[in-house]
Amino acid sequence: MTTRQQLLQELDTTSDEMLIPVLEFLRVLKSHPNMGDEFNVVLSQTLALLDEQPSYEEWLASVQSKVRVGLEQIEQGELLDGETVVANLLDKIEEQRNSEAP
């Protein structure tokens, strides 16, 4: 099991810019006088959730792949009319709103 010191060291040494808001929250939480042992639980769960998230590199590779596919479709003449795309998106939004309404 990870010790509190190891968790705190990992928290203090993480430099991924996408994690800055989470880290700032945890640093504030860590300094709260009434936090005690609950901080270990919160920190462990937070780190576990962050490990489940795709990394920036994975996200970037996914986006790049989608852009490549789109460019290939453009080169092959598989273009969609912008007005039609926007109208379809608005229809989907309206359908979603209607399905959520009581």
PDB file of N, CA and C in Angstrom:
ATOM      1  N   MET A   1       0.840  -1.187   0.000  1.00  0.00           N
ATOM      2  CA  MET A   1       0.000   0.000   0.000  1.00  0.00           C
ATOM      3  C   MET A   1       0.884   1.249   0.000  1.00  0.00           C
ATOM      4  N   THR A   2       0.439   2.258  -0.707  1.00  0.00           N
ATOM      5  CA  THR A   2       1.185   3.499  -0.801  1.00  0.00           C
ATOM      6  C   THR A   2       1.077   4.274   0.504  1.00  0.00           C
ATOM      7  N   THR A   3       2.211   4.771   0.955  1.00  0.00           N
ATOM      8  CA  THR A   3       2.193   5.547   2.187  1.00  0.00           C
ATOM      9  C   THR A   3       1.807   6.983   1.897  1.00  0.00           C
ATOM     10  N   ARG A   4       1.391   7.675   2.949  1.00  0.00           N
ATOM     11  CA  ARG A   4       1.013   9.082   2.817  1.00  0.00           C
ATOM     12  C   ARG A   4       2.182   9.891   2.257  1.00  0.00           C
ATOM     13  N   GLN A   5       3.384   9.601   2.722  1.00  0.00           N
ATOM     14  CA  GLN A   5       4.562  10.348   2.258  1.00  0.00           C
ATOM     15  C   GLN A   5       4.777  10.147   0.754  1.00  0.00           C
ATOM     16  N   GLN A   6       4.607   8.915   0.260  1.00  0.00           N
ATOM     17  CA  GLN A   6       4.765   8.658  -1.173  1.00  0.00           C
ATOM     18  C   GLN A   6       3.707   9.405  -1.983  1.00  0.00           C
ATOM     19  N   LEU A   7       2.478   9.402  -1.473  1.00  0.00           N
ATOM     20  CA  LEU A   7       1.406  10.113  -2.165  1.00  0.00           C
ATOM     21  C   LEU A   7       1.682  11.608  -2.204  1.00  0.00           C
ATOM     22  N   LEU A   8       2.124  12.153  -1.083  1.00  0.00           N
ATOM     23  CA  LEU A   8       2.414  13.587  -1.036  1.00  0.00           C
ATOM     24  C   LEU A   8       3.584  13.940  -1.948  1.00  0.00           C
ATOM     25  N   GLN A   9       4.589  13.073  -1.989  1.00  0.00           N
ATOM     26  CA  GLN A   9       5.725  13.331  -2.868  1.00  0.00           C
ATOM     27  C   GLN A   9       5.285  13.315  -4.329  1.00  0.00           C
ATOM     28  N   GLU A  10       4.435  12.366  -4.694  1.00  0.00           N
ATOM     29  CA  GLU A  10       3.913  12.312  -6.061  1.00  0.00           C
ATOM     30  C   GLU A  10       3.105  13.565  -6.372  1.00  0.00           C
ATOM     31  N   LEU A  11       2.323  14.007  -5.421  1.00  0.00           N
ATOM     32  CA  LEU A  11       1.530  15.221  -5.593  1.00  0.00           C
ATOM     33  C   LEU A  11       2.435  16.426  -5.812  1.00  0.00           C
ATOM     34  N   ASP A  12       3.488  16.539  -5.026  1.00  0.00           N
ATOM     35  CA  ASP A  12       4.370  17.693  -5.104  1.00  0.00           C
ATOM     36  C   ASP A  12       5.278  17.685  -6.326  1.00  0.00           C
ATOM     37  N   THR A  13       5.511  16.534  -6.945  1.00  0.00           N
ATOM     38  CA  THR A  13       6.435  16.467  -8.065  1.00  0.00           C
ATOM     39  C   THR A  13       5.751  16.366  -9.419  1.00  0.00           C
ATOM     40  N   THR A  14       4.453  16.256  -9.457  1.00  0.00           N
ATOM     41  CA  THR A  14       3.739  16.157 -10.725  1.00  0.00           C
ATOM     42  C   THR A  14       3.788  17.499 -11.436  1.00  0.00           C
ATOM     43  N   SER A  15       4.120  17.484 -12.730  1.00  0.00           N
ATOM     44  CA  SER A  15       4.256  18.744 -13.451  1.00  0.00           C
ATOM     45  C   SER A  15       3.351  18.851 -14.674  1.00  0.00           C
ATOM     46  N   ASP A  16       2.506  17.877 -14.905  1.00  0.00           N
ATOM     47  CA  ASP A  16       1.619  17.903 -16.056  1.00  0.00           C
ATOM     48  C   ASP A  16       0.677  19.096 -15.945  1.00  0.00           C
ATOM     49  N   GLU A  17       0.736  19.999 -16.919  1.00  0.00           N
ATOM     50  CA  GLU A  17      -0.057  21.224 -16.860  1.00  0.00           C
ATOM     51  C   GLU A  17      -1.553  20.975 -16.821  1.00  0.00           C
ATOM     52  N   MET A  18      -2.009  19.876 -17.374  1.00  0.00           N
ATOM     53  CA  MET A  18      -3.438  19.592 -17.359  1.00  0.00           C
ATOM     54  C   MET A  18      -3.920  19.248 -15.948  1.00  0.00           C
ATOM     55  N   LEU A  19      -2.998  18.913 -15.052  1.00  0.00           N
ATOM     56  CA  LEU A  19      -3.377  18.520 -13.702  1.00  0.00           C
ATOM     57  C   LEU A  19      -3.316  19.671 -12.712  1.00  0.00           C
ATOM     58  N   ILE A  20      -2.887  20.832 -13.144  1.00  0.00           N
ATOM     59  CA  ILE A  20      -2.678  21.952 -12.224  1.00  0.00           C
ATOM     60  C   ILE A  20      -3.908  22.258 -11.379  1.00  0.00           C
ATOM     61  N   PRO A  21      -5.113  22.364 -11.936  1.00  0.00           N
ATOM     62  CA  PRO A  21      -6.272  22.647 -11.066  1.00  0.00           C
ATOM     63  C   PRO A  21      -6.504  21.565 -10.010  1.00  0.00           C
ATOM     64  N   VAL A  22      -6.342  20.311 -10.388  1.00  0.00           N
ATOM     65  CA  VAL A  22      -6.526  19.215  -9.438  1.00  0.00           C
ATOM     66  C   VAL A  22      -5.463  19.285  -8.356  1.00  0.00           C
ATOM     67  N   LEU A  23      -4.235  19.523  -8.767  1.00  0.00           N
ATOM     68  CA  LEU A  23      -3.147  19.591  -7.794  1.00  0.00           C
ATOM     69  C   LEU A  23      -3.312  20.755  -6.832  1.00  0.00           C
ATOM     70  N   GLU A  24      -3.748  21.885  -7.348  1.00  0.00           N
ATOM     71  CA  GLU A  24      -3.961  23.031  -6.463  1.00  0.00           C
ATOM     72  C   GLU A  24      -5.051  22.727  -5.443  1.00  0.00           C
ATOM     73  N   PHE A  25      -6.110  22.087  -5.875  1.00  0.00           N
ATOM     74  CA  PHE A  25      -7.170  21.708  -4.954  1.00  0.00           C
ATOM     75  C   PHE A  25      -6.634  20.762  -3.882  1.00  0.00           C
ATOM     76  N   LEU A  26      -5.854  19.773  -4.299  1.00  0.00           N
ATOM     77  CA  LEU A  26      -5.319  18.818  -3.331  1.00  0.00           C
ATOM     78  C   LEU A  26      -4.326  19.470  -2.382  1.00  0.00           C
ATOM     79  N   ARG A  27      -3.552  20.417  -2.871  1.00  0.00           N
ATOM     80  CA  ARG A  27      -2.617  21.125  -1.980  1.00  0.00           C
ATOM     81  C   ARG A  27      -3.371  21.917  -0.921  1.00  0.00           C
ATOM     82  N   VAL A  28      -4.459  22.565  -1.321  1.00  0.00           N
ATOM     83  CA  VAL A  28      -5.276  23.298  -0.352  1.00  0.00           C
ATOM     84  C   VAL A  28      -5.903  22.318   0.639  1.00  0.00           C
ATOM     85  N   LEU A  29      -6.407  21.223   0.117  1.00  0.00           N
ATOM     86  CA  LEU A  29      -7.025  20.212   0.962  1.00  0.00           C
ATOM     87  C   LEU A  29      -6.011  19.645   1.953  1.00  0.00           C
ATOM     88  N   LYS A  30      -4.799  19.397   1.470  1.00  0.00           N
ATOM     89  CA  LYS A  30      -3.740  18.844   2.313  1.00  0.00           C
ATOM     90  C   LYS A  30      -3.439  19.762   3.489  1.00  0.00           C
ATOM     91  N   SER A  31      -3.512  21.069   3.271  1.00  0.00           N
ATOM     92  CA  SER A  31      -3.149  22.017   4.314  1.00  0.00           C
ATOM     93  C   SER A  31      -4.289  22.305   5.288  1.00  0.00           C
ATOM     94  N   HIS A  32      -5.477  21.786   5.005  1.00  0.00           N
ATOM     95  CA  HIS A  32      -6.618  22.036   5.886  1.00  0.00           C
ATOM     96  C   HIS A  32      -6.381  21.343   7.229  1.00  0.00           C
ATOM     97  N   PRO A  33      -6.521  22.077   8.336  1.00  0.00           N
ATOM     98  CA  PRO A  33      -6.181  21.520   9.649  1.00  0.00           C
ATOM     99  C   PRO A  33      -7.046  20.333  10.087  1.00  0.00           C
ATOM    100  N   ASN A  34      -8.265  20.229   9.608  1.00  0.00           N
ATOM    101  CA  ASN A  34      -9.157  19.158  10.043  1.00  0.00           C
ATOM    102  C   ASN A  34      -9.175  17.960   9.095  1.00  0.00           C
ATOM    103  N   MET A  35      -8.291  17.945   8.108  1.00  0.00           N
ATOM    104  CA  MET A  35      -8.356  16.900   7.096  1.00  0.00           C
ATOM    105  C   MET A  35      -7.890  15.551   7.633  1.00  0.00           C
ATOM    106  N   GLY A  36      -6.778  15.490   8.281  1.00  0.00           N
ATOM    107  CA  GLY A  36      -6.284  14.249   8.877  1.00  0.00           C
ATOM    108  C   GLY A  36      -6.183  13.101   7.897  1.00  0.00           C
ATOM    109  N   ASP A  37      -6.617  11.919   8.351  1.00  0.00           N
ATOM    110  CA  ASP A  37      -6.485  10.700   7.552  1.00  0.00           C
ATOM    111  C   ASP A  37      -7.369  10.694   6.317  1.00  0.00           C
ATOM    112  N   GLU A  38      -8.419  11.502   6.301  1.00  0.00           N
ATOM    113  CA  GLU A  38      -9.296  11.536   5.133  1.00  0.00           C
ATOM    114  C   GLU A  38      -8.541  11.985   3.888  1.00  0.00           C
ATOM    115  N   PHE A  39      -7.494  12.773   4.085  1.00  0.00           N
ATOM    116  CA  PHE A  39      -6.721  13.235   2.936  1.00  0.00           C
ATOM    117  C   PHE A  39      -6.106  12.058   2.183  1.00  0.00           C
ATOM    118  N   ASN A  40      -5.633  11.042   2.906  1.00  0.00           N
ATOM    119  CA  ASN A  40      -5.062   9.863   2.252  1.00  0.00           C
ATOM    120  C   ASN A  40      -6.075   9.213   1.323  1.00  0.00           C
ATOM    121  N   VAL A  41      -7.304   9.103   1.778  1.00  0.00           N
ATOM    122  CA  VAL A  41      -8.353   8.484   0.975  1.00  0.00           C
ATOM    123  C   VAL A  41      -8.649   9.333  -0.255  1.00  0.00           C
ATOM    124  N   VAL A  42      -8.820  10.643  -0.041  1.00  0.00           N
ATOM    125  CA  VAL A  42      -9.112  11.550  -1.151  1.00  0.00           C
ATOM    126  C   VAL A  42      -7.978  11.521  -2.161  1.00  0.00           C
ATOM    127  N   LEU A  43      -6.749  11.590  -1.695  1.00  0.00           N
ATOM    128  CA  LEU A  43      -5.596  11.607  -2.593  1.00  0.00           C
ATOM    129  C   LEU A  43      -5.473  10.296  -3.354  1.00  0.00           C
ATOM    130  N   SER A  44      -5.637   9.184  -2.674  1.00  0.00           N
ATOM    131  CA  SER A  44      -5.552   7.880  -3.349  1.00  0.00           C
ATOM    132  C   SER A  44      -6.610   7.744  -4.438  1.00  0.00           C
ATOM    133  N   GLN A  45      -7.836   8.145  -4.122  1.00  0.00           N
ATOM    134  CA  GLN A  45      -8.911   8.053  -5.103  1.00  0.00           C
ATOM    135  C   GLN A  45      -8.675   9.008  -6.273  1.00  0.00           C
ATOM    136  N   THR A  46      -8.173  10.200  -5.980  1.00  0.00           N
ATOM    137  CA  THR A  46      -7.896  11.170  -7.042  1.00  0.00           C
ATOM    138  C   THR A  46      -6.825  10.641  -7.982  1.00  0.00           C
ATOM    139  N   LEU A  47      -5.751  10.114  -7.420  1.00  0.00           N
ATOM    140  CA  LEU A  47      -4.673   9.577  -8.260  1.00  0.00           C
ATOM    141  C   LEU A  47      -5.154   8.390  -9.087  1.00  0.00           C
ATOM    142  N   ALA A  48      -6.006   7.564  -8.509  1.00  0.00           N
ATOM    143  CA  ALA A  48      -6.549   6.427  -9.256  1.00  0.00           C
ATOM    144  C   ALA A  48      -7.401   6.908 -10.427  1.00  0.00           C
ATOM    145  N   LEU A  49      -8.225   7.926 -10.193  1.00  0.00           N
ATOM    146  CA  LEU A  49      -9.049   8.479 -11.270  1.00  0.00           C
ATOM    147  C   LEU A  49      -8.187   9.102 -12.360  1.00  0.00           C
ATOM    148  N   LEU A  50      -7.142   9.805 -11.951  1.00  0.00           N
ATOM    149  CA  LEU A  50      -6.265  10.429 -12.937  1.00  0.00           C
ATOM    150  C   LEU A  50      -5.546   9.379 -13.780  1.00  0.00           C
ATOM    151  N   ASP A  51      -5.199   8.253 -13.177  1.00  0.00           N
ATOM    152  CA  ASP A  51      -4.554   7.175 -13.926  1.00  0.00           C
ATOM    153  C   ASP A  51      -5.483   6.589 -14.976  1.00  0.00           C
ATOM    154  N   GLU A  52      -6.792   6.648 -14.726  1.00  0.00           N
ATOM    155  CA  GLU A  52      -7.762   6.112 -15.676  1.00  0.00           C
ATOM    156  C   GLU A  52      -7.971   7.033 -16.871  1.00  0.00           C
ATOM    157  N   GLN A  53      -7.650   8.305 -16.727  1.00  0.00           N
ATOM    158  CA  GLN A  53      -7.863   9.272 -17.794  1.00  0.00           C
ATOM    159  C   GLN A  53      -6.805   9.093 -18.878  1.00  0.00           C
ATOM    160  N   PRO A  54      -7.197   9.271 -20.129  1.00  0.00           N
ATOM    161  CA  PRO A  54      -6.182   9.180 -21.189  1.00  0.00           C
ATOM    162  C   PRO A  54      -5.180  10.322 -21.048  1.00  0.00           C
ATOM    163  N   SER A  55      -3.949  10.028 -21.383  1.00  0.00           N
ATOM    164  CA  SER A  55      -2.922  11.055 -21.290  1.00  0.00           C
ATOM    165  C   SER A  55      -3.107  12.078 -22.411  1.00  0.00           C
ATOM    166  N   TYR A  56      -2.438  13.194 -22.266  1.00  0.00           N
ATOM    167  CA  TYR A  56      -2.492  14.227 -23.297  1.00  0.00           C
ATOM    168  C   TYR A  56      -1.998  13.654 -24.617  1.00  0.00           C
ATOM    169  N   GLU A  57      -0.954  12.846 -24.562  1.00  0.00           N
ATOM    170  CA  GLU A  57      -0.393  12.269 -25.788  1.00  0.00           C
ATOM    171  C   GLU A  57      -1.408  11.355 -26.470  1.00  0.00           C
ATOM    172  N   GLU A  58      -2.156  10.570 -25.679  1.00  0.00           N
ATOM    173  CA  GLU A  58      -3.183   9.700 -26.255  1.00  0.00           C
ATOM    174  C   GLU A  58      -4.300  10.527 -26.881  1.00  0.00           C
ATOM    175  N   TRP A  59      -4.702  11.587 -26.188  1.00  0.00           N
ATOM    176  CA  TRP A  59      -5.749  12.464 -26.711  1.00  0.00           C
ATOM    177  C   TRP A  59      -5.286  13.110 -28.005  1.00  0.00           C
ATOM    178  N   LEU A  60      -4.039  13.607 -28.017  1.00  0.00           N
ATOM    179  CA  LEU A  60      -3.498  14.264 -29.197  1.00  0.00           C
ATOM    180  C   LEU A  60      -3.427  13.295 -30.376  1.00  0.00           C
ATOM    181  N   ALA A  61      -2.986  12.073 -30.125  1.00  0.00           N
ATOM    182  CA  ALA A  61      -2.921  11.070 -31.195  1.00  0.00           C
ATOM    183  C   ALA A  61      -4.313  10.784 -31.749  1.00  0.00           C
ATOM    184  N   SER A  62      -5.306  10.727 -30.878  1.00  0.00           N
ATOM    185  CA  SER A  62      -6.680  10.490 -31.317  1.00  0.00           C
ATOM    186  C   SER A  62      -7.179  11.629 -32.197  1.00  0.00           C
ATOM    187  N   VAL A  63      -6.929  12.853 -31.766  1.00  0.00           N
ATOM    188  CA  VAL A  63      -7.370  14.021 -32.538  1.00  0.00           C
ATOM    189  C   VAL A  63      -6.641  14.070 -33.882  1.00  0.00           C
ATOM    190  N   GLN A  64      -5.347  13.818 -33.861  1.00  0.00           N
ATOM    191  CA  GLN A  64      -4.582  13.828 -35.112  1.00  0.00           C
ATOM    192  C   GLN A  64      -5.114  12.783 -36.084  1.00  0.00           C
ATOM    193  N   SER A  65      -5.475  11.618 -35.569  1.00  0.00           N
ATOM    194  CA  SER A  65      -6.024  10.569 -36.419  1.00  0.00           C
ATOM    195  C   SER A  65      -7.342  11.016 -37.051  1.00  0.00           C
ATOM    196  N   LYS A  66      -8.196  11.644 -36.254  1.00  0.00           N
ATOM    197  CA  LYS A  66      -9.476  12.121 -36.766  1.00  0.00           C
ATOM    198  C   LYS A  66      -9.286  13.213 -37.816  1.00  0.00           C
ATOM    199  N   VAL A  67      -8.300  14.072 -37.603  1.00  0.00           N
ATOM    200  CA  VAL A  67      -8.016  15.130 -38.579  1.00  0.00           C
ATOM    201  C   VAL A  67      -7.517  14.511 -39.881  1.00  0.00           C
ATOM    202  N   ARG A  68      -6.652  13.495 -39.784  1.00  0.00           N
ATOM    203  CA  ARG A  68      -6.158  12.825 -40.989  1.00  0.00           C
ATOM    204  C   ARG A  68      -7.312  12.213 -41.785  1.00  0.00           C
ATOM    205  N   VAL A  69      -8.219  11.553 -41.079  1.00  0.00           N
ATOM    206  CA  VAL A  69      -9.382  10.950 -41.751  1.00  0.00           C
ATOM    207  C   VAL A  69     -10.200  12.039 -42.431  1.00  0.00           C
ATOM    208  N   GLY A  70     -10.423  13.144 -41.751  1.00  0.00           N
ATOM    209  CA  GLY A  70     -11.182  14.245 -42.333  1.00  0.00           C
ATOM    210  C   GLY A  70     -10.508  14.814 -43.572  1.00  0.00           C
ATOM    211  N   LEU A  71      -9.191  14.981 -43.514  1.00  0.00           N
ATOM    212  CA  LEU A  71      -8.457  15.499 -44.672  1.00  0.00           C
ATOM    213  C   LEU A  71      -8.533  14.540 -45.850  1.00  0.00           C
ATOM    214  N   GLU A  72      -8.438  13.247 -45.565  1.00  0.00           N
ATOM    215  CA  GLU A  72      -8.567  12.251 -46.642  1.00  0.00           C
ATOM    216  C   GLU A  72      -9.954  12.323 -47.275  1.00  0.00           C
ATOM    217  N   GLN A  73     -10.969  12.500 -46.446  1.00  0.00           N
ATOM    218  CA  GLN A  73     -12.330  12.597 -46.974  1.00  0.00           C
ATOM    219  C   GLN A  73     -12.484  13.847 -47.827  1.00  0.00           C
ATOM    220  N   ILE A  74     -11.875  14.941 -47.415  1.00  0.00           N
ATOM    221  CA  ILE A  74     -11.927  16.179 -48.206  1.00  0.00           C
ATOM    222  C   ILE A  74     -11.256  15.962 -49.554  1.00  0.00           C
ATOM    223  N   GLU A  75     -10.079  15.316 -49.528  1.00  0.00           N
ATOM    224  CA  GLU A  75      -9.346  15.066 -50.776  1.00  0.00           C
ATOM    225  C   GLU A  75     -10.132  14.181 -51.732  1.00  0.00           C
ATOM    226  N   GLN A  76     -10.976  13.314 -51.187  1.00  0.00           N
ATOM    227  CA  GLN A  76     -11.789  12.414 -52.015  1.00  0.00           C
ATOM    228  C   GLN A  76     -13.123  13.045 -52.386  1.00  0.00           C
ATOM    229  N   GLY A  77     -13.329  14.299 -51.990  1.00  0.00           N
ATOM    230  CA  GLY A  77     -14.557  14.991 -52.340  1.00  0.00           C
ATOM    231  C   GLY A  77     -15.737  14.655 -51.455  1.00  0.00           C
ATOM    232  N   GLU A  78     -15.493  14.060 -50.315  1.00  0.00           N
ATOM    233  CA  GLU A  78     -16.570  13.673 -49.399  1.00  0.00           C
ATOM    234  C   GLU A  78     -16.853  14.823 -48.431  1.00  0.00           C
ATOM    235  N   LEU A  79     -17.323  15.923 -48.981  1.00  0.00           N
ATOM    236  CA  LEU A  79     -17.611  17.097 -48.161  1.00  0.00           C
ATOM    237  C   LEU A  79     -19.078  17.146 -47.786  1.00  0.00           C
ATOM    238  N   LEU A  80     -19.336  17.749 -46.633  1.00  0.00           N
ATOM    239  CA  LEU A  80     -20.711  17.954 -46.199  1.00  0.00           C
ATOM    240  C   LEU A  80     -21.000  19.450 -46.208  1.00  0.00           C
ATOM    241  N   ASP A  81     -22.222  19.785 -46.546  1.00  0.00           N
ATOM    242  CA  ASP A  81     -22.652  21.170 -46.517  1.00  0.00           C
ATOM    243  C   ASP A  81     -22.707  21.631 -45.063  1.00  0.00           C
ATOM    244  N   GLY A  82     -22.066  22.759 -44.758  1.00  0.00           N
ATOM    245  CA  GLY A  82     -22.011  23.278 -43.394  1.00  0.00           C
ATOM    246  C   GLY A  82     -23.369  23.538 -42.792  1.00  0.00           C
ATOM    247  N   GLU A  83     -24.282  24.081 -43.582  1.00  0.00           N
ATOM    248  CA  GLU A  83     -25.626  24.360 -43.082  1.00  0.00           C
ATOM    249  C   GLU A  83     -26.349  23.078 -42.697  1.00  0.00           C
ATOM    250  N   THR A  84     -26.157  22.031 -43.479  1.00  0.00           N
ATOM    251  CA  THR A  84     -26.788  20.750 -43.183  1.00  0.00           C
ATOM    252  C   THR A  84     -26.224  20.163 -41.890  1.00  0.00           C
ATOM    253  N   VAL A  85     -24.911  20.248 -41.725  1.00  0.00           N
ATOM    254  CA  VAL A  85     -24.269  19.726 -40.515  1.00  0.00           C
ATOM    255  C   VAL A  85     -24.785  20.462 -39.285  1.00  0.00           C
ATOM    256  N   VAL A  86     -24.824  21.785 -39.346  1.00  0.00           N
ATOM    257  CA  VAL A  86     -25.296  22.580 -38.208  1.00  0.00           C
ATOM    258  C   VAL A  86     -26.757  22.274 -37.912  1.00  0.00           C
ATOM    259  N   ALA A  87     -27.579  22.157 -38.948  1.00  0.00           N
ATOM    260  CA  ALA A  87     -28.997  21.839 -38.745  1.00  0.00           C
ATOM    261  C   ALA A  87     -29.153  20.480 -38.077  1.00  0.00           C
ATOM    262  N   ASN A  88     -28.356  19.492 -38.499  1.00  0.00           N
ATOM    263  CA  ASN A  88     -28.417  18.169 -37.880  1.00  0.00           C
ATOM    264  C   ASN A  88     -27.990  18.223 -36.418  1.00  0.00           C
ATOM    265  N   LEU A  89     -26.956  18.992 -36.116  1.00  0.00           N
ATOM    266  CA  LEU A  89     -26.512  19.136 -34.731  1.00  0.00           C
ATOM    267  C   LEU A  89     -27.582  19.800 -33.872  1.00  0.00           C
ATOM    268  N   LEU A  90     -28.209  20.834 -34.406  1.00  0.00           N
ATOM    269  CA  LEU A  90     -29.275  21.502 -33.666  1.00  0.00           C
ATOM    270  C   LEU A  90     -30.455  20.566 -33.427  1.00  0.00           C
ATOM    271  N   ASP A  91     -30.772  19.722 -34.420  1.00  0.00           N
ATOM    272  CA  ASP A  91     -31.839  18.738 -34.250  1.00  0.00           C
ATOM    273  C   ASP A  91     -31.500  17.754 -33.126  1.00  0.00           C
ATOM    274  N   LYS A  92     -30.241  17.303 -33.087  1.00  0.00           N
ATOM    275  CA  LYS A  92     -29.821  16.367 -32.037  1.00  0.00           C
ATOM    276  C   LYS A  92     -29.907  17.017 -30.659  1.00  0.00           C
ATOM    277  N   ILE A  93     -29.516  18.274 -30.574  1.00  0.00           N
ATOM    278  CA  ILE A  93     -29.597  18.994 -29.302  1.00  0.00           C
ATOM    279  C   ILE A  93     -31.049  19.111 -28.856  1.00  0.00           C
ATOM    280  N   GLU A  94     -31.911  19.450 -29.787  1.00  0.00           N
ATOM    281  CA  GLU A  94     -33.337  19.585 -29.465  1.00  0.00           C
ATOM    282  C   GLU A  94     -33.919  18.229 -29.027  1.00  0.00           C
ATOM    283  N   GLU A  95     -33.539  17.152 -29.703  1.00  0.00           N
ATOM    284  CA  GLU A  95     -34.015  15.823 -29.337  1.00  0.00           C
ATOM    285  C   GLU A  95     -33.543  15.472 -27.925  1.00  0.00           C
ATOM    286  N   GLN A  96     -32.301  15.804 -27.615  1.00  0.00           N
ATOM    287  CA  GLN A  96     -31.752  15.526 -26.289  1.00  0.00           C
ATOM    288  C   GLN A  96     -32.518  16.305 -25.218  1.00  0.00           C
ATOM    289  N   ARG A  97     -32.785  17.561 -25.492  1.00  0.00           N
ATOM    290  CA  ARG A  97     -33.553  18.390 -24.548  1.00  0.00           C
ATOM    291  C   ARG A  97     -34.939  17.817 -24.313  1.00  0.00           C
ATOM    292  N   ASN A  98     -35.582  17.396 -25.401  1.00  0.00           N
ATOM    293  CA  ASN A  98     -36.934  16.841 -25.286  1.00  0.00           C
ATOM    294  C   ASN A  98     -36.940  15.511 -24.536  1.00  0.00           C
ATOM    295  N   SER A  99     -35.909  14.733 -24.690  1.00  0.00           N
ATOM    296  CA  SER A  99     -35.858  13.440 -23.990  1.00  0.00           C
ATOM    297  C   SER A  99     -35.562  13.618 -22.504  1.00  0.00           C
ATOM    298  N   GLU A 100     -34.933  14.731 -22.127  1.00  0.00           N
ATOM    299  CA  GLU A 100     -34.623  14.999 -20.733  1.00  0.00           C
ATOM    300  C   GLU A 100     -35.750  15.729 -20.013  1.00  0.00           C
ATOM    301  N   ALA A 101     -36.650  16.331 -20.775  1.00  0.00           N
ATOM    302  CA  ALA A 101     -37.764  17.098 -20.180  1.00  0.00           C
ATOM    303  C   ALA A 101     -38.725  16.134 -19.497  1.00  0.00           C
ATOM    304  N   PRO A 102     -39.277  16.557 -18.322  1.00  0.00           N
ATOM    305  CA  PRO A 102     -40.218  15.674 -17.598  1.00  0.00           C
ATOM    306  C   PRO A 102     -41.553  15.545 -18.298  1.00  0.00           C
TER     307      PRO A 102
END
